[in-house]
Amino acid sequence: MLIAVIVALAVGTYAFRLAGVILHDRLELPAPLRRMLPLAAAALLAALAGTAALTDSGAFAGIARPAGVAVGALLAWRKAPFVVVVVSAAATAALLRLAGVP
């Protein structure tokens, strides 16, 4: 059953990507929609990051994880190296949990 689901998702993903290539020249999008499409990708990524940072198994993840993500976002915004961003975010969350902050 699991293999069938994986194969169905793979076929669906491939078909979705192939449809974009095939329909690229046939589909004319309105100008406002073309301007908004790059923002949709950024909004989707922000929503995924927010959900992953704030929830764990459908409940609030606690203070430590969002604090670590906030530190990482701040360092990324200040254009710190990627390794520094990841290590600082993880260290912040780990130190807060070590101090007993959930």
Coordinates of N, CA, C and O in Angstrom, one line a residue:
M1 N 0.8 -1.2 0.0 CA 0.0 0.0 0.0 C 0.9 1.2 0.0 O 0.6 2.2 -0.7
L2 N 1.9 1.2 0.8 CA 2.8 2.4 0.9 C 3.5 2.7 -0.4 O 3.6 3.8 -0.9
I3 N 3.9 1.6 -1.1 CA 4.6 1.7 -2.4 C 3.6 2.3 -3.4 O 4.0 3.2 -4.2
A4 N 2.4 1.9 -3.4 CA 1.4 2.5 -4.3 C 1.2 3.9 -4.1 O 1.0 4.7 -5.0
V5 N 1.1 4.4 -2.8 CA 1.0 5.8 -2.5 C 2.2 6.6 -3.0 O 2.1 7.7 -3.6
I6 N 3.4 6.0 -2.8 CA 4.6 6.7 -3.3 C 4.6 6.8 -4.8 O 5.0 7.9 -5.3
V7 N 4.3 5.8 -5.5 CA 4.2 5.8 -6.9 C 3.2 6.8 -7.4 O 3.4 7.5 -8.4
A8 N 2.0 6.8 -6.8 CA 1.0 7.7 -7.2 C 1.4 9.2 -7.0 O 1.2 10.0 -7.8
L9 N 2.1 9.5 -5.9 CA 2.6 10.8 -5.6 C 3.7 11.2 -6.6 O 3.7 12.3 -7.1
A10 N 4.5 10.2 -7.0 CA 5.6 10.5 -7.9 C 5.0 10.8 -9.3 O 5.4 11.7 -10.0
V11 N 4.0 10.0 -9.7 CA 3.4 10.2 -11.0 C 2.6 11.5 -11.0 O 2.7 12.3 -12.0
G12 N 1.9 11.9 -9.9 CA 1.3 13.2 -9.9 C 2.2 14.3 -9.9 O 2.0 15.3 -10.6
T13 N 3.3 14.2 -9.2 CA 4.3 15.3 -9.2 C 4.9 15.5 -10.6 O 5.0 16.6 -11.1
Y14 N 5.2 14.3 -11.3 CA 5.8 14.4 -12.6 C 4.8 15.0 -13.6 O 5.1 15.9 -14.4
A15 N 3.5 14.6 -13.5 CA 2.5 15.1 -14.4 C 2.3 16.6 -14.1 O 2.1 17.4 -15.1
F16 N 2.3 17.0 -12.9 CA 2.1 18.5 -12.6 C 3.3 19.3 -13.2 O 3.1 20.3 -13.8
R17 N 4.5 18.8 -13.1 CA 5.6 19.5 -13.7 C 5.6 19.5 -15.2 O 5.9 20.5 -15.8
L18 N 5.2 18.3 -15.7 CA 5.1 18.2 -17.2 C 4.0 19.2 -17.7 O 4.2 19.8 -18.8
A19 N 2.9 19.3 -17.0 CA 1.9 20.2 -17.5 C 2.4 21.6 -17.5 O 2.0 22.4 -18.5
G20 N 3.2 22.0 -16.6 CA 3.8 23.4 -16.7 C 4.6 23.6 -17.9 O 4.5 24.7 -18.6
V21 N 5.4 22.6 -18.3 CA 6.2 22.7 -19.5 C 5.4 22.7 -20.8 O 5.5 23.6 -21.7
I22 N 4.4 21.9 -20.8 CA 3.5 21.7 -22.0 C 2.6 23.0 -22.1 O 2.4 23.5 -23.2
L23 N 2.1 23.5 -21.0 CA 1.1 24.6 -21.1 C 1.8 26.0 -21.1 O 1.1 27.0 -21.2
H24 N 3.1 26.0 -21.0 CA 3.7 27.3 -20.9 C 3.4 28.2 -22.0 O 3.2 29.4 -21.8
D25 N 3.5 27.7 -23.2 CA 3.2 28.6 -24.4 C 1.7 28.7 -24.7 O 1.3 29.6 -25.5
R26 N 0.9 27.8 -24.2 CA -0.5 27.8 -24.6 C -1.4 28.6 -23.6 O -2.5 29.0 -23.9
L27 N -0.9 28.9 -22.4 CA -1.7 29.5 -21.4 C -1.2 30.9 -21.2 O 0.0 31.2 -21.0
E28 N -2.1 31.9 -21.4 CA -1.8 33.3 -21.2 C -2.4 33.8 -19.9 O -3.6 33.8 -19.7
L29 N -1.5 34.1 -19.0 CA -1.9 34.6 -17.7 C -2.1 36.1 -17.7 O -1.3 36.8 -18.3
P30 N -3.1 36.6 -17.0 CA -3.2 38.1 -16.9 C -2.0 38.7 -16.2 O -1.3 38.1 -15.3
A31 N -1.7 39.9 -16.6 CA -0.5 40.6 -16.0 C -0.5 40.7 -14.5 O 0.6 40.4 -13.9
P32 N -1.6 41.0 -13.8 CA -1.6 41.1 -12.4 C -1.2 39.7 -11.8 O -0.5 39.6 -10.8
L33 N -1.7 38.6 -12.4 CA -1.4 37.3 -11.8 C 0.0 37.0 -12.0 O 0.7 36.4 -11.2
R34 N 0.6 37.4 -13.2 CA 2.0 37.1 -13.4 C 2.9 37.8 -12.4 O 3.9 37.3 -12.0
R35 N 2.5 39.0 -12.0 CA 3.3 39.8 -11.0 C 3.1 39.1 -9.6 O 4.1 39.2 -8.8
M36 N 2.0 38.5 -9.3 CA 1.8 37.9 -8.0 C 2.4 36.5 -7.8 O 2.6 36.1 -6.7
L37 N 2.7 35.8 -8.9 CA 3.1 34.4 -8.8 C 4.4 34.3 -8.0 O 4.5 33.4 -7.2
P38 N 5.4 35.1 -8.2 CA 6.6 35.0 -7.4 C 6.4 35.2 -5.9 O 7.0 34.6 -5.1
L39 N 5.4 36.1 -5.6 CA 5.1 36.3 -4.2 C 4.4 35.1 -3.6 O 4.5 34.9 -2.4
A40 N 3.7 34.4 -4.4 CA 3.0 33.2 -3.9 C 4.0 32.2 -3.4 O 3.7 31.5 -2.4
A41 N 5.1 32.0 -4.1 CA 6.1 31.0 -3.7 C 6.7 31.5 -2.3 O 6.9 30.7 -1.4
A42 N 7.0 32.8 -2.2 CA 7.5 33.3 -1.0 C 6.5 33.1 0.2 O 6.9 32.8 1.3
A43 N 5.3 33.4 -0.1 CA 4.2 33.2 0.9 C 4.1 31.8 1.4 O 3.9 31.5 2.5
L44 N 4.1 30.9 0.4 CA 4.0 29.4 0.7 C 5.2 29.0 1.6 O 5.0 28.3 2.6
L45 N 6.4 29.4 1.2 CA 7.6 29.1 2.0 C 7.5 29.7 3.4 O 7.8 29.0 4.4
A46 N 7.0 30.9 3.6 CA 6.9 31.5 4.9 C 5.8 30.8 5.7 O 6.0 30.6 6.9
A47 N 4.8 30.4 5.1 CA 3.7 29.6 5.8 C 4.3 28.3 6.3 O 4.0 27.9 7.4
L48 N 5.0 27.6 5.5 CA 5.6 26.3 5.9 C 6.6 26.5 7.0 O 6.6 25.8 8.0
A49 N 7.4 27.5 6.9 CA 8.4 27.8 8.0 C 7.7 28.2 9.3 O 8.1 27.7 10.4
G50 N 6.7 29.0 9.2 CA 5.9 29.4 10.4 C 5.2 28.2 11.0 O 5.3 28.1 12.3
T51 N 4.6 27.4 10.2 CA 4.0 26.2 10.8 C 5.0 25.3 11.5 O 4.8 24.8 12.6
A52 N 6.1 25.0 10.8 CA 7.1 24.2 11.4 C 7.8 24.8 12.6 O 8.1 24.0 13.5
A53 N 7.9 26.1 12.7 CA 8.5 26.7 13.8 C 7.6 26.8 15.0 O 8.0 26.8 16.2
L54 N 6.3 26.9 14.8 CA 5.4 27.2 15.9 C 4.6 26.0 16.4 O 4.0 26.1 17.5
T55 N 4.5 24.9 15.6 CA 3.7 23.8 16.0 C 4.5 22.5 16.1 O 5.4 22.4 15.4
D56 N 4.0 21.6 16.9 CA 4.6 20.3 17.0 C 3.4 19.3 17.3 O 2.8 19.4 18.4
S57 N 3.1 18.5 16.4 CA 2.0 17.5 16.5 C 0.7 18.2 16.7 O -0.2 17.8 17.5
G58 N 0.5 19.4 16.1 CA -0.8 20.1 16.1 C -0.9 21.0 17.3 O -1.9 21.6 17.5
A59 N 0.1 21.1 18.2 CA 0.0 21.9 19.4 C 1.2 22.9 19.3 O 2.1 22.8 18.5
F60 N 1.1 23.9 20.2 CA 2.2 24.9 20.2 C 3.5 24.3 20.6 O 3.5 23.5 21.6
A61 N 4.5 24.6 19.9 CA 5.8 23.9 20.1 C 6.6 24.5 21.3 O 7.6 23.9 21.7
G62 N 6.1 25.5 21.9 CA 6.8 26.1 23.1 C 7.6 27.3 22.6 O 7.5 27.8 21.5
I63 N 8.4 27.9 23.6 CA 9.1 29.1 23.3 C 10.4 28.9 22.7 O 10.9 29.7 21.9
A64 N 11.1 27.8 23.0 CA 12.5 27.6 22.6 C 12.6 27.5 21.0 O 13.5 28.2 20.5
R65 N 11.7 26.8 20.4 CA 11.9 26.6 18.9 C 11.6 27.9 18.2 O 12.4 28.3 17.3
P66 N 10.5 28.7 18.5 CA 10.3 29.9 17.8 C 11.5 30.9 18.1 O 11.8 31.7 17.2
A67 N 12.0 30.9 19.3 CA 13.1 31.8 19.6 C 14.3 31.5 18.8 O 15.0 32.4 18.3
G68 N 14.6 30.2 18.6 CA 15.7 29.8 17.8 C 15.5 30.2 16.3 O 16.4 30.7 15.7
V69 N 14.3 30.0 15.8 CA 14.0 30.4 14.5 C 14.1 31.9 14.3 O 14.6 32.4 13.3
A70 N 13.7 32.7 15.4 CA 13.8 34.1 15.3 C 15.3 34.6 15.3 O 15.7 35.5 14.5
V71 N 16.1 33.9 16.0 CA 17.6 34.2 16.0 C 18.1 33.9 14.6 O 18.9 34.7 14.0
G72 N 17.7 32.7 14.1 CA 18.2 32.4 12.7 C 17.7 33.4 11.7 O 18.5 33.8 10.8
A73 N 16.5 33.8 11.8 CA 15.9 34.8 10.8 C 16.7 36.1 10.9 O 17.0 36.8 9.9
L74 N 16.9 36.5 12.2 CA 17.6 37.8 12.4 C 19.0 37.7 11.8 O 19.5 38.7 11.1
L75 N 19.7 36.6 12.0 CA 21.1 36.5 11.4 C 21.0 36.4 9.9 O 21.9 36.9 9.2
A76 N 20.0 35.7 9.4 CA 19.9 35.6 7.9 C 19.6 37.0 7.3 O 20.1 37.3 6.3
W77 N 18.8 37.7 8.0 CA 18.5 39.1 7.5 C 19.7 39.9 7.6 O 19.9 40.8 6.7
R78 N 20.6 39.7 8.5 CA 21.9 40.5 8.6 C 23.0 39.9 7.7 O 24.1 40.3 7.8
K79 N 22.6 38.9 6.9 CA 23.5 38.3 5.9 C 24.6 37.6 6.6 O 25.8 37.6 6.0
A80 N 24.4 36.9 7.7 CA 25.4 36.1 8.3 C 25.6 34.8 7.4 O 24.7 34.4 6.7
P81 N 26.8 34.2 7.5 CA 27.0 32.9 6.8 C 26.0 31.8 7.2 O 25.5 31.8 8.3
F82 N 25.6 31.0 6.3 CA 24.6 30.0 6.5 C 24.9 29.1 7.7 O 24.0 28.8 8.5
V83 N 26.2 28.7 7.8 CA 26.5 27.8 9.0 C 26.3 28.6 10.3 O 25.8 28.0 11.3
V84 N 26.6 29.8 10.3 CA 26.4 30.6 11.5 C 24.9 30.7 11.9 O 24.5 30.6 13.0
V85 N 24.1 30.9 10.8 CA 22.6 31.0 11.0 C 22.1 29.7 11.6 O 21.4 29.7 12.6
V86 N 22.5 28.6 11.0 CA 21.9 27.3 11.5 C 22.4 26.9 12.9 O 21.6 26.6 13.8
V87 N 23.7 27.1 13.1 CA 24.3 26.7 14.4 C 23.7 27.7 15.5 O 23.4 27.2 16.6
S88 N 23.6 28.9 15.2 CA 23.1 29.9 16.2 C 21.6 29.6 16.5 O 21.2 29.6 17.7
A89 N 20.8 29.3 15.5 CA 19.4 29.0 15.8 C 19.3 27.7 16.6 O 18.5 27.6 17.6
A90 N 20.0 26.7 16.3 CA 20.0 25.4 17.0 C 20.5 25.6 18.4 O 19.9 25.1 19.4
A91 N 21.6 26.4 18.6 CA 22.2 26.6 19.9 C 21.2 27.4 20.8 O 21.1 27.1 22.0
T92 N 20.5 28.3 20.2 CA 19.5 29.1 21.0 C 18.4 28.2 21.5 O 18.1 28.3 22.7
A93 N 17.9 27.4 20.6 CA 16.8 26.5 21.0 C 17.3 25.5 22.1 O 16.6 25.2 23.1
A94 N 18.5 25.0 21.9 CA 19.0 24.0 22.8 C 19.3 24.6 24.2 O 19.0 24.0 25.2
L95 N 19.9 25.8 24.2 CA 20.2 26.4 25.5 C 18.9 26.8 26.2 O 18.9 26.6 27.5
L96 N 17.9 27.2 25.5 CA 16.7 27.5 26.2 C 16.0 26.3 26.8 O 15.5 26.3 27.9
R97 N 16.1 25.2 26.0 CA 15.5 23.9 26.5 C 16.4 23.4 27.7 O 15.8 22.8 28.6
L98 N 17.7 23.6 27.6 CA 18.5 23.2 28.7 C 18.2 24.0 30.0 O 18.3 23.5 31.1
A99 N 17.8 25.3 29.8 CA 17.4 26.1 30.9 C 16.0 25.8 31.4 O 15.6 26.5 32.4
G100 N 15.3 24.9 30.8 CA 14.0 24.5 31.2 C 12.9 25.3 30.5 O 11.7 25.1 30.9
V101 N 13.2 26.1 29.5 CA 12.1 26.8 28.8 C 11.6 25.8 27.8 O 12.4 25.1 27.0
P102 N 10.3 25.6 27.7 CA 9.7 24.5 26.8 C 9.9 24.9 25.3 O 9.9 26.0 25.0

